[in-house]
PDB file of C-alpha atoms in Angstrom:
ATOM      1  CA  UNK A   1       0.000   0.000   0.000  1.00  0.00           C
ATOM      2  CA  UNK A   2       1.110   3.556  -0.732  1.00  0.00           C
ATOM      3  CA  UNK A   3      -0.180   6.562   1.172  1.00  0.00           C
ATOM      4  CA  UNK A   4       0.395   9.990  -0.319  1.00  0.00           C
ATOM      5  CA  UNK A   5       0.067  13.036   1.904  1.00  0.00           C
ATOM      6  CA  UNK A   6       1.191  16.618   2.293  1.00  0.00           C
ATOM      7  CA  UNK A   7      -1.066  18.360  -0.172  1.00  0.00           C
ATOM      8  CA  UNK A   8      -3.030  21.471   0.577  1.00  0.00           C
ATOM      9  CA  UNK A   9      -3.760  25.040  -0.431  1.00  0.00           C
ATOM     10  CA  UNK A  10      -0.633  27.044  -1.163  1.00  0.00           C
ATOM     11  CA  UNK A  11      -0.087  30.529  -2.518  1.00  0.00           C
ATOM     12  CA  UNK A  12       1.827  30.983  -5.768  1.00  0.00           C
ATOM     13  CA  UNK A  13       5.536  31.022  -5.107  1.00  0.00           C
ATOM     14  CA  UNK A  14       5.220  28.822  -2.065  1.00  0.00           C
ATOM     15  CA  UNK A  15       6.507  25.307  -1.548  1.00  0.00           C
ATOM     16  CA  UNK A  16       5.281  21.943  -0.377  1.00  0.00           C
ATOM     17  CA  UNK A  17       6.757  18.593   0.470  1.00  0.00           C
ATOM     18  CA  UNK A  18       4.648  15.613  -0.444  1.00  0.00           C
ATOM     19  CA  UNK A  19       5.221  12.268   1.216  1.00  0.00           C
ATOM     20  CA  UNK A  20       4.584   8.757  -0.033  1.00  0.00           C
ATOM     21  CA  UNK A  21       4.642   6.191   2.754  1.00  0.00           C
ATOM     22  CA  UNK A  22       4.859   2.543   1.814  1.00  0.00           C
ATOM     23  CA  UNK A  23       3.469  -0.281   3.860  1.00  0.00           C
ATOM     24  CA  UNK A  24       3.215  -3.984   3.286  1.00  0.00           C
ATOM     25  CA  UNK A  25       6.385  -4.102   1.242  1.00  0.00           C
ATOM     26  CA  UNK A  26       9.937  -2.843   1.393  1.00  0.00           C
ATOM     27  CA  UNK A  27       9.999   0.347  -0.587  1.00  0.00           C
ATOM     28  CA  UNK A  28      13.730   0.194  -1.224  1.00  0.00           C
ATOM     29  CA  UNK A  29      13.237  -2.839  -3.435  1.00  0.00           C
ATOM     30  CA  UNK A  30      11.550  -0.640  -6.023  1.00  0.00           C
ATOM     31  CA  UNK A  31      11.705   2.584  -7.900  1.00  0.00           C
ATOM     32  CA  UNK A  32       8.948   5.011  -6.901  1.00  0.00           C
ATOM     33  CA  UNK A  33       7.324   7.525  -9.225  1.00  0.00           C
ATOM     34  CA  UNK A  34       5.158  10.587  -8.797  1.00  0.00           C
ATOM     35  CA  UNK A  35       2.381  11.476 -11.199  1.00  0.00           C
ATOM     36  CA  UNK A  36      -0.158  14.258 -11.210  1.00  0.00           C
ATOM     37  CA  UNK A  37      -3.555  14.849 -12.732  1.00  0.00           C
ATOM     38  CA  UNK A  38      -4.831  18.378 -13.171  1.00  0.00           C
ATOM     39  CA  UNK A  39      -8.563  19.052 -13.522  1.00  0.00           C
ATOM     40  CA  UNK A  40      -9.726  18.020 -16.968  1.00  0.00           C
ATOM     41  CA  UNK A  41      -6.312  16.733 -17.998  1.00  0.00           C
ATOM     42  CA  UNK A  42      -4.635  13.376 -18.363  1.00  0.00           C
ATOM     43  CA  UNK A  43      -2.419  12.001 -15.654  1.00  0.00           C
ATOM     44  CA  UNK A  44       1.234  12.752 -16.287  1.00  0.00           C
ATOM     45  CA  UNK A  45       4.457  11.541 -14.790  1.00  0.00           C
ATOM     46  CA  UNK A  46       6.594  14.164 -13.077  1.00  0.00           C
ATOM     47  CA  UNK A  47       9.394  12.330 -11.292  1.00  0.00           C
ATOM     48  CA  UNK A  48      10.856   8.961 -10.442  1.00  0.00           C
ATOM     49  CA  UNK A  49      13.569   7.772  -8.085  1.00  0.00           C
ATOM     50  CA  UNK A  50      15.452   4.516  -8.282  1.00  0.00           C
ATOM     51  CA  UNK A  51      15.664   1.977  -5.529  1.00  0.00           C
ATOM     52  CA  UNK A  52      18.903   3.306  -4.136  1.00  0.00           C
ATOM     53  CA  UNK A  53      18.008   6.935  -4.648  1.00  0.00           C
ATOM     54  CA  UNK A  54      21.106   7.473  -6.766  1.00  0.00           C
ATOM     55  CA  UNK A  55      19.118   7.992  -9.963  1.00  0.00           C
ATOM     56  CA  UNK A  56      16.394  10.591 -10.161  1.00  0.00           C
ATOM     57  CA  UNK A  57      14.341  11.651 -13.149  1.00  0.00           C
ATOM     58  CA  UNK A  58      12.127  14.624 -13.877  1.00  0.00           C
ATOM     59  CA  UNK A  59       9.714  15.506 -16.615  1.00  0.00           C
ATOM     60  CA  UNK A  60      10.323  18.723 -18.487  1.00  0.00           C
ATOM     61  CA  UNK A  61       7.563  20.398 -16.485  1.00  0.00           C
ATOM     62  CA  UNK A  62       9.197  19.354 -13.217  1.00  0.00           C
ATOM     63  CA  UNK A  63      12.827  20.140 -13.888  1.00  0.00           C
ATOM     64  CA  UNK A  64      14.251  22.879 -11.720  1.00  0.00           C
ATOM     65  CA  UNK A  65      11.412  23.116  -9.187  1.00  0.00           C
ATOM     66  CA  UNK A  66      10.731  19.525  -8.153  1.00  0.00           C
ATOM     67  CA  UNK A  67      13.055  17.444  -6.005  1.00  0.00           C
ATOM     68  CA  UNK A  68      12.455  13.783  -5.327  1.00  0.00           C
ATOM     69  CA  UNK A  69      14.165  11.962  -2.486  1.00  0.00           C
ATOM     70  CA  UNK A  70      13.705   8.908  -0.357  1.00  0.00           C
ATOM     71  CA  UNK A  71      14.366   7.730   3.159  1.00  0.00           C
ATOM     72  CA  UNK A  72      14.446   3.972   2.960  1.00  0.00           C
ATOM     73  CA  UNK A  73      14.739   3.661   6.714  1.00  0.00           C
ATOM     74  CA  UNK A  74      11.295   5.276   6.904  1.00  0.00           C
ATOM     75  CA  UNK A  75       9.955   3.482   3.822  1.00  0.00           C
ATOM     76  CA  UNK A  76       9.026   6.900   2.480  1.00  0.00           C
ATOM     77  CA  UNK A  77       9.584   8.870  -0.714  1.00  0.00           C
ATOM     78  CA  UNK A  78       9.266  12.642  -0.850  1.00  0.00           C
ATOM     79  CA  UNK A  79       8.533  15.167  -3.554  1.00  0.00           C
ATOM     80  CA  UNK A  80       9.375  18.734  -2.789  1.00  0.00           C
ATOM     81  CA  UNK A  81       7.865  21.359  -5.056  1.00  0.00           C
ATOM     82  CA  UNK A  82       9.090  24.928  -4.890  1.00  0.00           C
ATOM     83  CA  UNK A  83       8.035  28.144  -6.613  1.00  0.00           C
ATOM     84  CA  UNK A  84       4.556  26.711  -6.987  1.00  0.00           C
ATOM     85  CA  UNK A  85       2.439  27.940  -9.870  1.00  0.00           C
ATOM     86  CA  UNK A  86      -1.322  27.764 -10.387  1.00  0.00           C
ATOM     87  CA  UNK A  87      -0.700  25.232 -13.156  1.00  0.00           C
ATOM     88  CA  UNK A  88       0.771  22.872 -10.553  1.00  0.00           C
ATOM     89  CA  UNK A  89      -2.737  22.451  -9.157  1.00  0.00           C
ATOM     90  CA  UNK A  90      -3.481  18.744  -9.403  1.00  0.00           C
ATOM     91  CA  UNK A  91      -3.959  15.528  -7.519  1.00  0.00           C
ATOM     92  CA  UNK A  92      -0.516  14.031  -6.982  1.00  0.00           C
ATOM     93  CA  UNK A  93      -0.108  10.275  -6.913  1.00  0.00           C
ATOM     94  CA  UNK A  94       2.818   8.090  -6.017  1.00  0.00           C
ATOM     95  CA  UNK A  95       3.280   4.682  -7.538  1.00  0.00           C
ATOM     96  CA  UNK A  96       5.533   1.681  -7.168  1.00  0.00           C
ATOM     97  CA  UNK A  97       7.584   0.823 -10.204  1.00  0.00           C
ATOM     98  CA  UNK A  98       7.777  -2.773 -11.377  1.00  0.00           C
ATOM     99  CA  UNK A  99      11.555  -2.756 -10.959  1.00  0.00           C
ATOM    100  CA  UNK A 100      14.283  -1.153  -8.835  1.00  0.00           C
ATOM    101  CA  UNK A 101      15.006   1.259 -11.654  1.00  0.00           C
ATOM    102  CA  UNK A 102      12.726   3.748 -13.384  1.00  0.00           C
ATOM    103  CA  UNK A 103      12.642   2.283 -16.861  1.00  0.00           C
ATOM    104  CA  UNK A 104       9.750   3.500 -19.030  1.00  0.00           C
ATOM    105  CA  UNK A 105       9.136   5.864 -16.179  1.00  0.00           C
ATOM    106  CA  UNK A 106       6.365   7.940 -17.714  1.00  0.00           C
ATOM    107  CA  UNK A 107       4.199   4.983 -18.735  1.00  0.00           C
ATOM    108  CA  UNK A 108       1.484   3.756 -16.395  1.00  0.00           C
ATOM    109  CA  UNK A 109       2.242   0.163 -17.331  1.00  0.00           C
ATOM    110  CA  UNK A 110       5.588   0.520 -15.588  1.00  0.00           C
ATOM    111  CA  UNK A 111       3.873   0.733 -12.198  1.00  0.00           C
ATOM    112  CA  UNK A 112       1.784  -1.830 -10.379  1.00  0.00           C
ATOM    113  CA  UNK A 113       0.683  -0.118  -7.176  1.00  0.00           C
ATOM    114  CA  UNK A 114      -0.752   3.380  -6.800  1.00  0.00           C
ATOM    115  CA  UNK A 115      -1.461   5.579  -3.820  1.00  0.00           C
ATOM    116  CA  UNK A 116      -4.797   7.344  -3.425  1.00  0.00           C
ATOM    117  CA  UNK A 117      -3.486  10.801  -4.273  1.00  0.00           C
ATOM    118  CA  UNK A 118      -3.139  14.071  -2.431  1.00  0.00           C
ATOM    119  CA  UNK A 119      -4.599  17.343  -3.721  1.00  0.00           C
ATOM    120  CA  UNK A 120      -2.361  20.346  -4.241  1.00  0.00           C
ATOM    121  CA  UNK A 121      -4.124  23.629  -4.921  1.00  0.00           C
ATOM    122  CA  UNK A 122      -2.078  26.680  -5.824  1.00  0.00           C
ATOM    123  CA  UNK A 123      -4.103  29.833  -5.528  1.00  0.00           C
ATOM    124  CA  UNK A 124      -3.991  33.260  -3.990  1.00  0.00           C
TER     125      UNK A 124
END
């Protein structure tokens, strides 16, 4: 099971740290990805981190403002988003990759477990 949390209402320019807590399995056996779905839009991948945390990946929309990290001792993966923009408003989901790496990281088929999502709203 994956539990995403940390969303909320934030003003433009602010920051948030989302958490993805894993239970029922050892998170450090797998890569973990973050996706988001804005109102009326398709779900898109934004970031992925490998099992060890050494390799991190970001979509073009996430580069420069998103930082993914993991604390395997806590079985938790984080996504920090800074300089938030209204277009970052979305439900953010974390997902467990099929493998320790992040191959085919932006394709849903590469993941087999999904969290329930946490809503991030960026508005003044």
